[in-house]
Amino acid sequence: AQKVTQAQTEISVVEKEDVTLDCVYETRDTTYYLFWYKQPPSGELVFLIRRNSFDEQNEISGRYSWNFQKSTSSFNFTITASQVVDSAVYFCALKGYSTLTFGKGTMLLVSP
Amino acid sequence: SAVISQKPSRDICQRGTSLTIQCQVDSQVTMMFWYRQQPGQSLTLIATANQGSEATYESGFVIDKFPISRPNLTFSTLTVSNMSPEDSSIYLCSAPEGDGGDAEAFFGQGTRLTVV
């Protein structure tokens, strides 16, 4: 069975701080995909990134960066110089040979 | 990326009634998925809707409570039947970009349902 653990329930930072959201996963599938989604208060789920299990290259997109470490089964997400608009719930998700499994989410609160 | 339109975006319903949620994808997809997100919780898969066959329900969800239709490759509906306050949730539909396992899962805007 697949499992995604986001141990941080809620994180509060002040604008311009860097923040890292942790994600640890479990799967027996040899091929799998990892995702991060953002859910702002409006409720929609916004796709941020997908990474497959064979690609351990870290990725940077603007203020966002992701660190995939297969050895520790982690796929962490860092926001640099956080902004108030980054306030949302962030979900890490895993897809192996079956359906998409979500973590419980981390609520990020960025105050001015 | 796929564009998924879901409606209604929100509704307030009386207990005992039913609500049908519609999901339209701008491209043909083999599978569509329906999720429930209870307040403050993560997303839980309700069922997988394949065109031309009955939906496959996850443990804890039954067809009588959540009937699903999938009349073609771009459309699906989820009905929440005989609603109770415990059904108050966000319901989201999802479709992969393609049929490959590496396809991103895109989501509709969600339907925020409140049952009173």
Short mmCIF file of C-alpha atoms in Angstrom, two decimals:
data_model
loop_
_atom_site.label_atom_id
_atom_site.label_comp_id
_atom_site.label_asym_id
_atom_site.label_seq_id
_atom_site.Cartn_x
_atom_site.Cartn_y
_atom_site.Cartn_z
CA ALA A 1 0.00 0.00 0.00
CA GLN A 2 1.08 3.53 -0.67
CA LYS A 3 1.47 6.12 2.05
CA VAL A 4 2.38 9.80 2.11
CA THR A 5 3.32 11.53 5.34
CA GLN A 6 3.37 15.27 5.81
CA ALA A 7 4.36 15.59 9.43
CA GLN A 8 3.94 19.37 9.57
CA THR A 9 0.30 20.17 10.12
CA GLU A 10 0.72 23.93 10.12
CA ILE A 11 3.62 26.30 9.58
CA SER A 12 3.58 30.03 10.25
CA VAL A 13 6.21 32.33 8.83
CA VAL A 14 6.68 36.01 8.27
CA GLU A 15 6.89 37.31 4.74
CA LYS A 16 10.29 36.94 3.07
CA GLU A 17 11.26 33.98 5.21
CA ASP A 18 12.21 30.74 3.48
CA VAL A 19 10.10 27.72 4.38
CA THR A 20 10.43 24.00 3.67
CA LEU A 21 7.49 21.62 3.58
CA ASP A 22 8.39 18.01 4.24
CA CYS A 23 7.03 14.96 2.48
CA VAL A 24 7.95 11.34 3.13
CA TYR A 25 6.44 8.52 1.15
CA GLU A 26 6.19 4.74 1.15
CA THR A 27 5.60 2.53 -1.84
CA ARG A 28 6.59 -0.89 -3.12
CA ASP A 29 6.19 0.15 -6.74
CA THR A 30 9.44 0.49 -8.64
CA THR A 31 8.04 3.20 -10.85
CA TYR A 32 6.09 5.99 -9.25
CA TYR A 33 5.36 9.67 -9.49
CA LEU A 34 5.38 12.36 -6.85
CA PHE A 35 3.34 15.52 -6.94
CA TRP A 36 2.86 18.73 -5.04
CA TYR A 37 -0.41 20.63 -5.11
CA LYS A 38 -1.46 23.96 -3.64
CA GLN A 39 -4.97 24.52 -2.29
CA PRO A 40 -5.72 28.17 -1.59
CA PRO A 41 -8.71 29.14 0.57
CA SER A 42 -10.92 29.17 -2.52
CA GLY A 43 -10.63 25.39 -2.59
CA GLU A 44 -9.31 24.54 -6.02
CA LEU A 45 -6.34 22.23 -6.27
CA VAL A 46 -3.46 23.73 -8.22
CA PHE A 47 -0.84 21.40 -9.70
CA LEU A 48 2.71 22.56 -8.90
CA ILE A 49 5.09 19.79 -9.91
CA ARG A 50 5.43 16.16 -10.87
CA ARG A 51 8.57 14.11 -10.47
CA ASN A 52 9.09 10.49 -11.54
CA SER A 53 11.05 7.98 -9.50
CA PHE A 54 13.92 7.81 -11.98
CA ASP A 55 14.62 11.49 -11.96
CA GLU A 56 16.29 12.65 -8.77
CA GLN A 57 17.33 15.99 -10.12
CA ASN A 58 16.25 18.85 -7.97
CA GLU A 59 14.08 21.43 -9.63
CA ILE A 60 13.72 25.15 -9.24
CA SER A 61 10.87 27.23 -10.56
CA GLY A 62 11.05 30.84 -9.52
CA ARG A 63 10.76 30.95 -5.73
CA TYR A 64 9.83 27.27 -5.57
CA SER A 65 12.29 24.41 -5.38
CA TRP A 66 11.95 20.71 -4.81
CA ASN A 67 14.41 18.23 -3.35
CA PHE A 68 13.81 14.57 -4.21
CA GLN A 69 15.89 12.05 -2.29
CA LYS A 70 15.05 8.48 -3.10
CA SER A 71 17.42 7.17 -0.42
CA THR A 72 15.29 8.74 2.28
CA SER A 73 11.97 8.53 0.39
CA SER A 74 11.50 12.24 0.68
CA PHE A 75 10.27 14.92 -1.69
CA ASN A 76 10.54 18.24 0.10
CA PHE A 77 9.30 21.58 -1.14
CA THR A 78 10.96 24.91 -0.38
CA ILE A 79 9.52 28.36 -0.91
CA THR A 80 12.12 31.09 -0.91
CA ALA A 81 11.23 34.60 0.21
CA SER A 82 7.67 33.64 1.06
CA GLN A 83 4.80 35.96 0.26
CA VAL A 84 1.34 36.36 1.74
CA VAL A 85 -0.13 34.87 -1.46
CA ASP A 86 1.69 31.64 -0.66
CA SER A 87 -0.71 31.07 2.23
CA ALA A 88 -2.51 27.84 1.41
CA VAL A 89 -2.64 24.16 2.19
CA TYR A 90 0.01 22.20 0.33
CA PHE A 91 -0.46 18.54 -0.47
CA CYS A 92 2.16 16.02 -1.44
CA ALA A 93 0.86 13.04 -3.42
CA LEU A 94 2.15 9.75 -4.76
CA LYS A 95 1.03 7.70 -7.74
CA GLY A 96 2.40 4.24 -8.33
CA TYR A 97 0.66 1.61 -10.38
CA SER A 98 -2.64 2.44 -8.78
CA THR A 99 -4.36 5.65 -7.85
CA LEU A 100 -3.13 8.93 -6.45
CA THR A 101 -2.53 8.94 -2.69
CA PHE A 102 -2.45 12.26 -0.85
CA GLY A 103 -0.76 13.29 2.34
CA LYS A 104 -2.80 15.11 4.98
CA GLY A 105 -1.48 18.45 3.85
CA THR A 106 0.49 21.26 5.46
CA MET A 107 -1.19 24.58 6.06
CA LEU A 108 1.20 27.44 5.41
CA LEU A 109 0.37 30.81 6.89
CA VAL A 110 2.49 33.72 5.70
CA SER A 111 1.94 36.92 7.61
CA PRO A 112 3.00 40.39 6.44
CA SER B 1 -2.66 20.90 -19.41
CA ALA B 2 -6.22 19.70 -19.21
CA VAL B 3 -8.94 22.14 -18.30
CA ILE B 4 -11.59 20.67 -16.06
CA SER B 5 -14.82 22.53 -15.42
CA GLN B 6 -16.90 21.50 -12.47
CA LYS B 7 -20.29 22.75 -11.39
CA PRO B 8 -21.87 23.83 -9.23
CA SER B 9 -19.00 25.49 -7.43
CA ARG B 10 -20.94 25.46 -4.19
CA ASP B 11 -24.35 24.58 -2.88
CA ILE B 12 -26.30 24.43 0.32
CA CYS B 13 -28.72 21.53 0.42
CA GLN B 14 -31.35 20.18 2.74
CA ARG B 15 -30.75 16.83 4.35
CA GLY B 16 -32.44 13.96 2.60
CA THR B 17 -32.09 15.53 -0.86
CA SER B 18 -29.62 14.68 -3.62
CA LEU B 19 -27.16 16.80 -5.55
CA THR B 20 -25.59 16.00 -8.90
CA ILE B 21 -22.17 17.45 -9.63
CA GLN B 22 -20.99 17.76 -13.21
CA CYS B 23 -17.44 17.54 -14.49
CA GLN B 24 -16.40 18.45 -18.03
CA VAL B 25 -12.90 17.92 -19.44
CA ASP B 26 -11.67 19.77 -22.50
CA SER B 27 -10.07 16.63 -23.95
CA GLN B 28 -10.92 12.97 -24.14
CA VAL B 29 -9.69 10.92 -21.21
CA THR B 30 -10.16 7.27 -20.41
CA MET B 31 -10.43 7.65 -16.68
CA MET B 32 -11.93 10.29 -14.46
CA PHE B 33 -11.75 10.32 -10.70
CA TRP B 34 -13.99 11.67 -7.96
CA TYR B 35 -12.58 12.74 -4.61
CA ARG B 36 -14.07 13.93 -1.36
CA GLN B 37 -12.35 16.34 0.97
CA GLN B 38 -14.00 16.61 4.34
CA PRO B 39 -13.40 19.82 6.32
CA GLY B 40 -9.77 20.16 7.29
CA GLN B 41 -8.90 16.78 5.82
CA SER B 42 -7.00 15.42 2.88
CA LEU B 43 -8.50 14.12 -0.33
CA THR B 44 -10.04 10.68 -0.38
CA LEU B 45 -10.78 8.87 -3.61
CA ILE B 46 -14.46 7.97 -3.95
CA ALA B 47 -14.39 6.15 -7.27
CA THR B 48 -12.84 5.82 -10.69
CA ALA B 49 -15.16 6.41 -13.62
CA ASN B 50 -14.33 4.65 -16.88
CA GLN B 51 -16.31 5.36 -19.99
CA GLY B 52 -18.48 2.44 -20.98
CA SER B 53 -18.31 0.54 -17.74
CA GLU B 54 -19.48 0.85 -14.18
CA ALA B 55 -17.47 2.99 -11.83
CA THR B 56 -15.04 1.34 -9.44
CA TYR B 57 -15.64 2.40 -5.85
CA GLU B 58 -13.10 2.58 -3.08
CA SER B 59 -13.63 0.98 0.27
CA GLY B 60 -16.22 2.85 2.27
CA PHE B 61 -18.07 4.26 -0.73
CA VAL B 62 -21.06 2.61 -2.39
CA ILE B 63 -22.92 3.15 -5.62
CA ASP B 64 -26.27 3.72 -3.93
CA LYS B 65 -24.88 6.70 -2.05
CA PHE B 66 -22.61 8.07 -4.79
CA PRO B 67 -23.93 7.02 -8.19
CA ILE B 68 -21.64 8.05 -11.03
CA SER B 69 -22.31 8.42 -14.72
CA ARG B 70 -19.74 8.51 -17.49
CA PRO B 71 -21.64 8.88 -20.76
CA ASN B 72 -18.62 9.87 -22.89
CA LEU B 73 -14.89 10.52 -22.75
CA THR B 74 -15.17 14.14 -21.66
CA PHE B 75 -17.95 14.16 -19.08
CA SER B 76 -18.93 12.62 -15.78
CA THR B 77 -21.39 13.24 -12.99
CA LEU B 78 -21.35 12.35 -9.31
CA THR B 79 -24.56 12.32 -7.32
CA VAL B 80 -24.54 12.62 -3.57
CA SER B 81 -27.76 10.90 -2.53
CA ASN B 82 -29.93 11.21 0.54
CA MET B 83 -27.59 13.77 2.00
CA SER B 84 -26.81 14.25 5.66
CA PRO B 85 -24.65 16.90 7.34
CA GLU B 86 -21.78 14.40 7.32
CA ASP B 87 -21.70 14.74 3.54
CA SER B 88 -20.65 18.37 3.83
CA SER B 89 -17.35 18.40 1.99
CA ILE B 90 -15.55 19.61 -1.07
CA TYR B 91 -16.04 17.21 -3.96
CA LEU B 92 -13.44 17.30 -6.71
CA CYS B 93 -13.18 15.59 -10.03
CA SER B 94 -9.87 14.80 -11.62
CA ALA B 95 -8.54 13.59 -14.92
CA PRO B 96 -5.02 12.70 -16.00
CA GLU B 97 -3.45 14.56 -18.86
CA GLY B 98 -3.14 11.30 -20.77
CA ASP B 99 -3.42 7.62 -20.17
CA GLY B 100 0.14 7.08 -19.10
CA GLY B 101 1.08 6.51 -15.49
CA ASP B 102 3.16 9.63 -15.47
CA ALA B 103 0.30 11.93 -16.37
CA GLU B 104 -0.35 14.84 -14.11
CA ALA B 105 -3.69 14.67 -12.37
CA PHE B 106 -5.58 17.87 -12.97
CA PHE B 107 -8.52 18.86 -10.87
CA GLY B 108 -11.71 20.78 -11.30
CA GLN B 109 -12.40 23.79 -9.13
CA GLY B 110 -14.28 21.68 -6.65
CA THR B 111 -17.85 21.74 -5.38
CA ARG B 112 -18.21 23.00 -1.84
CA LEU B 113 -21.28 21.25 -0.44
CA THR B 114 -22.97 22.18 2.80
CA VAL B 115 -25.83 20.04 4.03
CA VAL B 116 -28.16 21.58 6.57
#
